[in-house]
Amino acid sequence: MAEAHVLIFPLPVSAHVASMLKLAELLTLENLHITFLTTDTIHGRLTRFGDIQVLSKSYPTLHFKTLSDSYDEGDHPGFGDRIWDLISSTTLHAKPFLRDILLSHTPQIPKLSCVIQDGIFGSLSADVASEFNVSIPIIQFRTVSACCFWAYISATNLLHSQELPIRGDEDMDRIIKDIPGMENLLRCRDLPSFFRPDKKGNSTFESYVDRSRQSLAADAIIVNSFEDLEGPVLSQIRHHFPKVYTVGPLHHHLNTRKAESNKGEDIPKFKNAIFQVDGTCMTWLDAQPEGSVMYVSFGSSTIVKREDLMEIWHGLVNSKKRFLWVMRPDIVAGKQDDDRIPAEVEEGTKERGFIVEWAPQEEVLEHKAIGGFLTHSGWNSTLESVVAGVPMICWPYFADQQINSRFVSEVWKVGLDMKDVCDRDVVEKMVNDLMVHRREEFLNSAKAMATLAHKSVSPGGSSYSSFQDFIHYIKSGSRENN
Ligand code: UDP
């Protein structure tokens, strides 16, 4: 009999849903009941493209509940910088659904023991729980890096010390001196993208900072990171929260625990995707020499200007290296007057390239043919690359990606940062630096970091132990509650 029951509620976008589903799977392996709450659209996509039927069959204690959509995402959920609209509309819309779940009780399932809510919802679950006198722990899960979360938390102090705001005419190379744990490391351009001045008079910045401030009232937070990766920042975060559990890299942690529990053998492969996965690239990769392919993907949400896409494409072709590129159908902004591809680019792509709309990325990065990753530095992509020991070229788009790419190049030294530049010659040079001229240097540091990632989720490792503590915390709270 499962002892505890946890509600998990991610922001209804691809990467948030995918990583919180991994957390759900980890918790069900520990014999907990999980109610996973997402929107009708995401649930429909998980059913069509992600095999959640497989997951439900394999884990009888995992239950799915849906809420209606609050936002019309059109044909394809690549939100780009409209993401805040989705966050605020979901926050408002979810309240009655949360209330119903908090107040209801299903026979055969233990009473709700706690809520694990996406940290981006701020005080949403806590507000609903307090309004209806439900007294259970509210735990926040952060899908961004710890360094980004810490930058949000530190924003108030930076405003007081006048290191912020960033002004319209700012020198973006100005160093931010005073964030404990990352002193003199970040330039203005390396701060999370919402710190940059925007057309809305910085209201987006205030909204994100405010949500992180609301997190400070959480009973606990879970971070998808590990001590050897972000130790100094995690120590700073620990001063501000009663409990901080670091359980990452989640995808690797899940695979390790599944293998340990024999569930890996029992469970057919679960895709955990909201897009149609094109596996043909794996056959193409099988035919490529070891370490010869640059993998290019900008995640689920990035929107690219056509001229930038063409600069990158020219740079890749001119580098004369092989490449596998994930080009989502909605990756280019707006309707195009001219979508012709120059002959030399088409020719070079035919010779050395392969393009898919959505790849099985974790498998791709683990493939021996992959020698580098040109990435937008989304946190999941970064962690997947770290685990696979693949060096990166970072071309960040928004949110935590600007700070993640700084850490990749300057702290972990596992790649190059191409932030704020999009030029075919730079792309060509960086690809050749990563894959040829500085290959050994980057490979050595990437392999060393991969070993640390592996250790962290193995028995006795920091994330492994932190997860055990977390399970103990949930189960002991649940016994008191029932
Ligand atoms: N991903 C994938 N196939 C693709 C592109 C991306 O499976 O073709 C997955 C990738 O493995 C990662 C997630 O989508 O887990 C992207 O998350 P990330 O945090 O890197 O970026 P976001 O999508 O939030 O911008």
Coordinates of C-alpha atoms and ligand atoms in Angstrom, one line a residue:
M1 CA 0.0 0.0 0.0
A2 CA 1.5 3.3 -1.0
E3 CA 1.9 5.6 2.0
A4 CA 1.7 9.1 0.6
H5 CA 0.0 11.1 -2.2
V6 CA 1.6 14.0 -4.0
L7 CA 0.1 16.4 -6.4
I8 CA 2.5 17.5 -9.1
F9 CA 1.6 20.6 -11.2
P10 CA 4.0 21.8 -13.9
L11 CA 3.7 24.8 -16.2
P12 CA 2.0 23.3 -19.3
V13 CA 4.9 23.6 -21.7
S14 CA 7.1 20.9 -23.1
A15 CA 10.3 21.0 -20.9
H16 CA 8.5 21.8 -17.6
V17 CA 6.1 18.9 -18.2
A18 CA 8.8 16.5 -19.2
S19 CA 11.1 17.1 -16.3
M20 CA 8.3 17.1 -13.7
L21 CA 7.0 13.8 -15.2
K22 CA 10.4 12.4 -14.6
L23 CA 10.1 13.5 -11.0
A24 CA 6.7 11.8 -10.9
E25 CA 8.2 8.6 -12.2
L26 CA 11.0 8.7 -9.6
L27 CA 8.4 9.2 -6.8
T28 CA 6.2 6.3 -8.1
L29 CA 9.3 4.1 -8.0
E30 CA 9.3 4.8 -4.3
N31 CA 5.7 3.6 -4.0
L32 CA 4.0 7.0 -3.7
H33 CA 0.7 7.9 -5.2
I34 CA 1.0 10.8 -7.7
T35 CA -1.7 13.0 -9.2
F36 CA -0.1 14.7 -12.2
L37 CA -2.1 17.8 -13.2
T38 CA -1.8 19.3 -16.7
T39 CA -3.9 20.8 -19.4
D40 CA -6.2 19.0 -21.9
T41 CA -3.9 20.0 -24.7
I42 CA -0.7 18.7 -23.1
H43 CA -2.4 15.6 -22.0
G44 CA -3.7 15.0 -25.5
R45 CA -0.2 15.5 -26.9
L46 CA 1.4 13.2 -24.3
T47 CA -1.1 10.6 -25.3
R48 CA -0.5 11.0 -29.1
F49 CA 3.3 11.4 -29.0
G50 CA 4.5 10.4 -25.6
D51 CA 3.1 7.0 -24.8
I52 CA 1.6 8.0 -21.4
Q53 CA -0.7 4.9 -21.7
V54 CA 2.5 2.9 -21.3
L55 CA 3.4 4.9 -18.2
S56 CA 0.0 4.5 -16.6
K57 CA 0.0 0.8 -17.2
S58 CA 3.5 0.4 -15.7
Y59 CA 2.7 2.6 -12.6
P60 CA -0.8 2.0 -11.2
T61 CA -0.2 4.7 -8.5
L62 CA 0.4 7.4 -11.1
H63 CA -2.9 9.2 -11.9
F64 CA -3.5 12.0 -14.5
K65 CA -5.9 14.9 -14.0
T66 CA -6.5 17.7 -16.5
L67 CA -7.6 21.3 -16.4
S68 CA -9.0 23.1 -19.5
D69 CA -6.6 25.3 -21.4
S70 CA -6.4 28.9 -20.5
Y71 CA -4.4 29.9 -23.5
D72 CA -4.8 29.2 -27.2
E73 CA -1.4 28.0 -28.3
G74 CA -2.3 27.5 -32.0
D75 CA -0.9 24.6 -33.9
H76 CA 2.4 24.3 -32.2
P77 CA 3.4 25.1 -28.6
G78 CA 6.6 27.0 -29.4
F79 CA 5.8 30.0 -27.1
G80 CA 9.0 32.0 -27.5
D81 CA 8.8 35.2 -25.4
R82 CA 4.9 34.9 -25.1
I83 CA 5.7 32.6 -22.2
W84 CA 4.7 35.1 -19.6
D85 CA 1.2 35.3 -21.0
L86 CA 0.8 31.6 -20.5
I87 CA 2.3 31.7 -17.0
S88 CA -0.1 34.4 -15.9
S89 CA -3.2 33.0 -17.5
T90 CA -2.5 29.5 -16.1
T91 CA -2.0 30.9 -12.6
L92 CA -5.4 32.5 -12.7
H93 CA -7.2 29.7 -14.5
A94 CA -5.8 26.8 -12.3
K95 CA -7.2 28.1 -9.0
P96 CA -10.6 26.3 -9.0
F97 CA -9.0 23.0 -10.3
L98 CA -6.4 23.2 -7.5
R99 CA -9.1 23.9 -4.9
D100 CA -11.1 20.8 -6.1
I101 CA -8.1 18.5 -5.9
L102 CA -7.0 19.9 -2.5
L103 CA -10.5 19.4 -1.0
S104 CA -11.5 16.1 -2.7
H105 CA -10.7 12.6 -1.4
T106 CA -10.7 9.5 -3.6
P107 CA -11.3 6.2 -1.9
Q108 CA -8.3 3.8 -2.1
I109 CA -5.9 6.7 -2.5
P110 CA -4.3 8.3 0.6
K111 CA -5.2 11.9 1.5
L112 CA -3.0 14.4 -0.3
S113 CA 0.3 14.7 1.6
C114 CA 1.8 17.6 -0.3
V115 CA 1.9 19.6 -3.4
I116 CA 4.9 19.9 -5.7
Q117 CA 4.2 22.9 -7.8
D118 CA 6.3 24.5 -10.6
G119 CA 8.1 27.3 -8.9
I120 CA 7.1 29.7 -11.7
F121 CA 3.6 29.7 -10.2
G122 CA 4.9 31.6 -7.1
S123 CA 2.5 31.4 -4.2
L124 CA -0.4 29.9 -6.2
S125 CA -0.9 26.6 -4.4
A126 CA 0.0 28.1 -1.0
D127 CA -2.7 30.8 -1.5
V128 CA -5.4 28.2 -2.5
A129 CA -4.4 25.9 0.4
S130 CA -4.6 28.8 2.9
E131 CA -7.9 30.1 1.5
F132 CA -9.5 26.7 2.0
N133 CA -7.7 25.8 5.3
V134 CA -5.8 22.9 3.9
S135 CA -2.6 22.5 5.8
I136 CA 0.0 20.4 3.9
P137 CA 3.5 21.2 2.7
I138 CA 3.8 23.2 -0.5
I139 CA 7.0 22.4 -2.3
Q140 CA 8.4 24.2 -5.2
F141 CA 10.2 22.6 -8.1
R142 CA 12.5 24.8 -10.1
T143 CA 13.0 23.8 -13.7
V144 CA 15.7 26.4 -14.2
S145 CA 19.3 26.2 -13.1
A146 CA 20.2 27.0 -9.5
C147 CA 22.4 29.9 -10.7
C148 CA 19.4 31.5 -12.5
F149 CA 17.1 31.0 -9.5
W150 CA 19.7 32.6 -7.3
A151 CA 20.1 35.5 -9.7
Y152 CA 16.3 36.1 -9.4
I153 CA 16.5 35.9 -5.6
S154 CA 19.4 38.3 -5.6
A155 CA 17.7 40.9 -7.8
T156 CA 16.3 42.9 -4.8
N157 CA 19.8 43.4 -3.3
L158 CA 21.2 44.3 -6.7
L159 CA 18.5 47.0 -7.1
H160 CA 19.4 48.3 -3.6
S161 CA 23.2 48.4 -4.4
Q162 CA 22.3 50.0 -7.8
E163 CA 23.9 47.3 -9.9
L164 CA 20.5 46.9 -11.4
P165 CA 18.4 47.8 -13.3
I166 CA 20.1 47.4 -16.7
R167 CA 19.4 50.6 -18.6
G168 CA 18.6 51.0 -22.3
D169 CA 22.0 52.5 -23.2
E170 CA 23.9 50.1 -20.9
D171 CA 27.4 48.6 -21.6
M172 CA 26.3 45.0 -21.6
D173 CA 29.9 44.0 -20.6
R174 CA 29.6 45.8 -17.3
I175 CA 30.5 43.3 -14.6
I176 CA 27.9 42.5 -11.8
K177 CA 30.1 42.4 -8.7
D178 CA 28.0 41.5 -5.9
I179 CA 26.0 38.3 -6.2
P180 CA 27.3 36.0 -3.4
G181 CA 28.6 32.7 -4.9
M182 CA 29.2 34.3 -8.3
E183 CA 31.1 37.5 -7.6
N184 CA 32.5 39.3 -10.6
L185 CA 31.5 36.4 -12.9
L186 CA 28.5 37.8 -14.7
R187 CA 28.3 40.6 -17.2
C188 CA 25.0 42.3 -17.7
R189 CA 24.5 40.2 -20.8
D190 CA 24.9 37.0 -18.7
L191 CA 22.0 37.8 -16.4
P192 CA 18.7 36.0 -17.1
S193 CA 17.2 37.5 -20.2
F194 CA 14.3 39.1 -18.4
F195 CA 16.8 41.4 -16.6
R196 CA 17.3 43.2 -19.9
P197 CA 15.2 46.4 -20.5
D198 CA 12.1 45.5 -22.4
K199 CA 9.3 47.3 -24.2
K200 CA 6.9 46.7 -21.3
G201 CA 9.0 49.0 -19.0
N202 CA 10.6 46.0 -17.2
S203 CA 7.3 44.5 -16.0
T204 CA 8.5 41.1 -17.1
F205 CA 11.6 41.4 -14.9
E206 CA 9.5 42.4 -12.0
S207 CA 7.1 39.5 -12.5
Y208 CA 9.8 36.9 -12.6
V209 CA 11.6 38.3 -9.6
D210 CA 8.3 38.5 -7.7
R211 CA 7.5 34.9 -8.4
S212 CA 10.9 33.9 -7.1
R213 CA 10.4 36.0 -4.0
Q214 CA 7.1 34.2 -3.4
S215 CA 9.0 30.9 -3.5
L216 CA 10.8 32.0 -0.3
A217 CA 7.7 31.1 1.6
A218 CA 7.7 27.5 0.3
D219 CA 8.1 24.6 2.8
A220 CA 10.9 23.1 0.6
I221 CA 12.3 23.5 -2.8
I222 CA 13.6 20.9 -5.3
V223 CA 16.3 21.8 -7.7
N224 CA 17.3 19.8 -10.8
S225 CA 21.0 20.2 -10.3
F226 CA 23.8 18.6 -8.3
E227 CA 26.4 19.7 -5.8
D228 CA 29.5 19.3 -8.0
L229 CA 27.9 21.4 -10.7
E230 CA 26.5 24.3 -8.7
G231 CA 27.7 23.9 -5.1
P232 CA 28.6 27.5 -4.3
V233 CA 25.3 28.8 -5.5
L234 CA 23.4 26.0 -3.8
S235 CA 25.0 26.9 -0.5
Q236 CA 23.8 30.5 -0.9
I237 CA 20.3 29.3 -1.7
R238 CA 20.3 27.1 1.4
H239 CA 20.5 30.3 3.6
H240 CA 17.1 31.3 2.4
F241 CA 15.0 28.1 2.5
P242 CA 14.2 25.7 5.3
K243 CA 14.8 22.7 3.0
V244 CA 16.6 22.4 -0.4
Y245 CA 16.6 19.1 -2.2
T246 CA 19.0 18.8 -5.1
V247 CA 18.1 15.7 -7.1
G248 CA 19.5 16.3 -10.6
P249 CA 20.3 15.5 -13.2
L250 CA 16.8 14.2 -13.1
H251 CA 16.8 12.2 -16.3
H252 CA 20.0 10.4 -15.3
H253 CA 18.8 9.9 -11.8
L254 CA 15.6 8.3 -13.1
N255 CA 17.5 5.9 -15.3
T256 CA 19.8 4.9 -12.5
R257 CA 16.9 4.3 -10.0
K258 CA 14.9 2.4 -12.7
A259 CA 17.9 0.1 -13.3
E260 CA 18.3 -0.4 -9.6
S261 CA 14.7 -1.3 -9.0
N262 CA 14.4 -3.6 -12.0
K263 CA 11.6 -1.4 -13.3
G264 CA 13.8 -0.6 -16.3
E265 CA 13.3 -4.1 -17.5
D266 CA 9.6 -4.1 -16.8
I267 CA 8.7 -0.8 -18.4
P268 CA 8.6 -0.5 -22.2
K269 CA 10.5 2.7 -23.4
F270 CA 8.4 5.7 -22.6
K271 CA 8.9 8.7 -24.9
N272 CA 7.8 11.5 -22.6
A273 CA 7.3 13.8 -25.5
I274 CA 4.7 16.3 -26.7
F275 CA 6.0 16.3 -30.3
Q276 CA 6.3 13.5 -32.9
V277 CA 9.7 12.0 -32.3
D278 CA 11.6 11.2 -35.6
G279 CA 13.9 8.3 -34.9
T280 CA 15.3 8.1 -38.4
C281 CA 18.2 10.2 -37.3
M282 CA 19.5 7.4 -35.1
T283 CA 20.0 5.2 -38.2
W284 CA 21.8 8.1 -39.9
L285 CA 24.0 8.6 -36.8
D286 CA 24.9 4.9 -36.9
A287 CA 26.5 5.5 -40.2
Q288 CA 28.7 8.4 -39.1
P289 CA 32.3 8.2 -37.7
E290 CA 32.8 8.5 -34.0
G291 CA 32.7 12.1 -32.6
S292 CA 32.2 13.6 -36.1
V293 CA 28.7 15.1 -35.8
M294 CA 27.6 18.4 -34.4
Y295 CA 24.1 18.1 -33.0
V296 CA 22.1 21.4 -33.3
S297 CA 18.9 22.0 -31.4
F298 CA 17.3 25.0 -29.8
G299 CA 14.7 23.2 -27.7
S300 CA 10.9 23.4 -27.8
S301 CA 10.3 27.1 -27.5
T302 CA 13.0 29.2 -29.3
I303 CA 11.9 31.4 -32.1
V304 CA 14.7 32.4 -34.5
K305 CA 14.8 35.2 -37.1
R306 CA 15.2 33.9 -40.6
E307 CA 18.4 35.8 -41.2
D308 CA 19.9 34.3 -38.0
L309 CA 18.9 30.8 -39.0
M310 CA 20.6 31.3 -42.4
E311 CA 23.8 32.6 -40.7
I312 CA 23.9 29.5 -38.5
W313 CA 23.2 27.2 -41.5
H314 CA 25.9 28.8 -43.6
G315 CA 28.4 28.6 -40.7
L316 CA 27.7 24.9 -40.2
V317 CA 28.0 24.1 -43.9
N318 CA 31.2 26.2 -44.2
S319 CA 32.7 24.4 -41.3
K320 CA 32.6 21.2 -43.4
K321 CA 31.6 19.2 -40.4
R322 CA 28.6 16.8 -40.3
F323 CA 25.6 18.0 -38.5
L324 CA 22.2 16.8 -37.3
W325 CA 19.8 19.7 -36.9
V326 CA 16.4 19.7 -35.1
M327 CA 14.4 22.3 -37.1
R328 CA 10.9 22.6 -35.6
P329 CA 8.3 23.6 -38.1
D330 CA 7.6 26.8 -36.1
I331 CA 11.2 27.7 -35.4
V332 CA 11.3 30.8 -37.7
A333 CA 9.4 33.9 -36.6
G334 CA 6.5 35.1 -38.7
K335 CA 5.5 34.4 -42.3
Q336 CA 8.4 34.4 -44.8
D337 CA 8.4 36.2 -48.1
D338 CA 11.4 34.3 -49.3
D339 CA 12.1 30.9 -47.9
R340 CA 14.5 29.7 -50.6
I341 CA 17.7 27.9 -49.5
P342 CA 20.8 29.0 -51.3
A343 CA 22.2 26.2 -53.5
E344 CA 25.5 25.8 -51.7
V345 CA 23.7 25.4 -48.4
E346 CA 21.4 22.8 -49.8
E347 CA 24.3 21.0 -51.4
G348 CA 26.4 21.0 -48.1
T349 CA 23.4 19.8 -46.1
K350 CA 22.7 16.9 -48.6
E351 CA 26.4 15.9 -48.3
R352 CA 26.9 16.2 -44.6
G353 CA 23.7 17.1 -42.8
F354 CA 20.5 15.5 -41.6
I355 CA 17.4 17.5 -40.5
V356 CA 14.5 16.3 -38.3
E357 CA 11.6 18.2 -36.7
W358 CA 12.0 16.5 -33.3
A359 CA 14.7 14.1 -32.2
P360 CA 15.1 11.6 -29.4
Q361 CA 17.6 14.1 -27.8
E362 CA 18.8 12.1 -24.8
E363 CA 19.6 9.1 -27.1
V364 CA 21.2 11.4 -29.7
L365 CA 23.5 13.0 -27.2
E366 CA 24.6 9.6 -25.9
H367 CA 25.4 8.4 -29.5
K368 CA 29.1 7.8 -30.2
A369 CA 28.9 9.8 -33.4
I370 CA 28.1 13.0 -31.6
G371 CA 31.1 15.3 -31.1
G372 CA 29.5 18.6 -30.1
F373 CA 26.2 20.3 -29.3
L374 CA 25.1 23.7 -30.7
T375 CA 22.4 24.5 -28.2
H376 CA 20.2 27.3 -26.9
S377 CA 21.4 26.4 -23.4
G378 CA 18.0 25.4 -22.0
W379 CA 18.5 23.8 -18.7
N380 CA 17.4 20.3 -19.6
S381 CA 19.6 20.3 -22.8
T382 CA 22.5 21.6 -20.7
L383 CA 22.1 18.8 -18.2
E384 CA 21.7 16.1 -20.9
S385 CA 24.9 17.3 -22.6
V386 CA 26.8 17.3 -19.3
V387 CA 25.7 13.8 -18.5
A388 CA 26.6 12.6 -22.0
G389 CA 30.0 14.4 -21.8
V390 CA 29.4 16.4 -25.0
P391 CA 31.0 19.8 -25.3
M392 CA 28.7 22.7 -26.2
I393 CA 28.5 25.8 -28.3
C394 CA 25.9 28.0 -26.6
W395 CA 23.6 30.4 -28.5
P396 CA 21.1 31.4 -25.7
Y397 CA 17.7 32.7 -26.5
F398 CA 16.0 33.7 -23.3
A399 CA 15.2 33.0 -19.6
D400 CA 18.0 31.1 -17.7
Q401 CA 19.8 30.4 -21.0
Q402 CA 22.0 33.5 -20.8
I403 CA 23.4 32.6 -17.4
N404 CA 23.6 28.8 -18.2
S405 CA 25.9 29.6 -21.2
R406 CA 28.2 31.7 -19.0
F407 CA 28.6 28.8 -16.6
V408 CA 29.2 26.4 -19.5
S409 CA 32.1 28.5 -20.8
E410 CA 33.6 30.2 -17.8
V411 CA 32.9 28.0 -14.8
W412 CA 32.6 24.4 -16.0
K413 CA 34.7 25.1 -19.1
V414 CA 32.8 22.6 -21.2
G415 CA 32.2 24.8 -24.2
L416 CA 32.0 28.1 -25.9
D417 CA 29.5 31.0 -25.5
M418 CA 28.3 32.6 -28.7
K419 CA 25.8 34.8 -26.9
D420 CA 24.4 37.9 -28.7
V421 CA 26.3 37.1 -31.9
C422 CA 25.0 35.4 -35.0
D423 CA 27.5 35.4 -37.8
R424 CA 28.4 32.6 -40.2
D425 CA 32.2 33.1 -39.7
V426 CA 31.9 32.9 -36.0
V427 CA 29.8 29.8 -36.2
E428 CA 32.3 28.2 -38.6
K429 CA 35.2 29.1 -36.3
M430 CA 33.5 27.9 -33.1
V431 CA 32.5 24.6 -34.7
N432 CA 36.0 24.0 -35.7
D433 CA 37.5 25.1 -32.4
L434 CA 35.1 22.7 -30.5
M435 CA 35.4 19.7 -32.9
V436 CA 39.1 20.0 -34.0
H437 CA 41.5 22.6 -32.5
R438 CA 40.5 22.5 -28.9
R439 CA 38.7 19.2 -29.0
E440 CA 40.9 17.4 -26.4
E441 CA 40.6 20.3 -23.9
F442 CA 36.8 20.4 -24.1
L443 CA 36.4 16.7 -24.2
N444 CA 38.5 16.2 -21.1
S445 CA 36.5 18.7 -19.0
A446 CA 33.2 17.4 -20.4
K447 CA 34.1 13.8 -19.5
A448 CA 35.2 14.8 -16.0
M449 CA 31.9 16.6 -15.4
A450 CA 30.0 13.6 -16.8
T451 CA 31.7 11.4 -14.2
L452 CA 30.7 13.8 -11.4
A453 CA 27.1 13.8 -12.7
H454 CA 27.1 10.0 -12.7
K455 CA 28.5 9.9 -9.2
S456 CA 25.9 12.3 -7.9
V457 CA 23.0 10.0 -8.8
S458 CA 24.7 6.8 -7.7
P459 CA 24.3 5.3 -4.2
G460 CA 26.0 7.6 -1.7
G461 CA 26.1 10.5 -4.2
S462 CA 24.8 13.9 -3.3
S463 CA 21.6 13.8 -5.4
Y464 CA 20.9 10.2 -4.6
S465 CA 21.1 11.0 -0.8
S466 CA 19.1 14.2 -1.2
F467 CA 16.3 12.3 -2.9
Q468 CA 16.3 9.7 0.0
D469 CA 16.0 12.6 2.4
F470 CA 13.2 14.1 0.4
I471 CA 11.2 10.8 0.4
H472 CA 11.7 10.6 4.1
Y473 CA 10.4 14.1 4.5
I474 CA 7.2 13.4 2.4
K475 CA 6.5 10.0 4.1
S476 CA 7.0 11.2 7.6
G477 CA 4.8 14.3 7.0
S478 CA 2.2 12.0 5.5
R479 CA 2.1 9.7 8.5
E480 CA 1.4 12.7 10.8
N481 CA -1.3 13.9 8.4
N482 CA -3.2 10.6 8.1
Ligands
UDP1 N1 14.2 17.7 -26.9 C1 13.9 16.5 -27.6 N2 14.0 16.5 -28.9 C2 14.4 17.6 -29.6 C3 14.6 18.8 -29.0 C4 14.6 18.8 -27.6 O1 13.6 15.5 -26.9 O2 14.4 17.4 -30.9 C5 14.1 17.8 -25.5 C6 15.4 17.9 -24.8 O3 15.9 16.6 -24.6 C7 15.1 18.6 -23.5 C8 13.9 19.4 -23.8 O4 13.4 18.9 -25.1 O5 14.8 17.6 -22.5 C9 14.3 20.9 -24.0 O6 14.4 21.4 -22.8 P1 15.3 22.7 -22.5 O7 15.1 23.0 -21.0 O8 16.7 22.4 -22.9 O9 14.7 23.8 -23.4 P2 13.3 24.5 -23.7 O10 12.5 23.5 -24.5 O11 12.6 24.6 -22.3 O12 13.6 25.8 -24.3

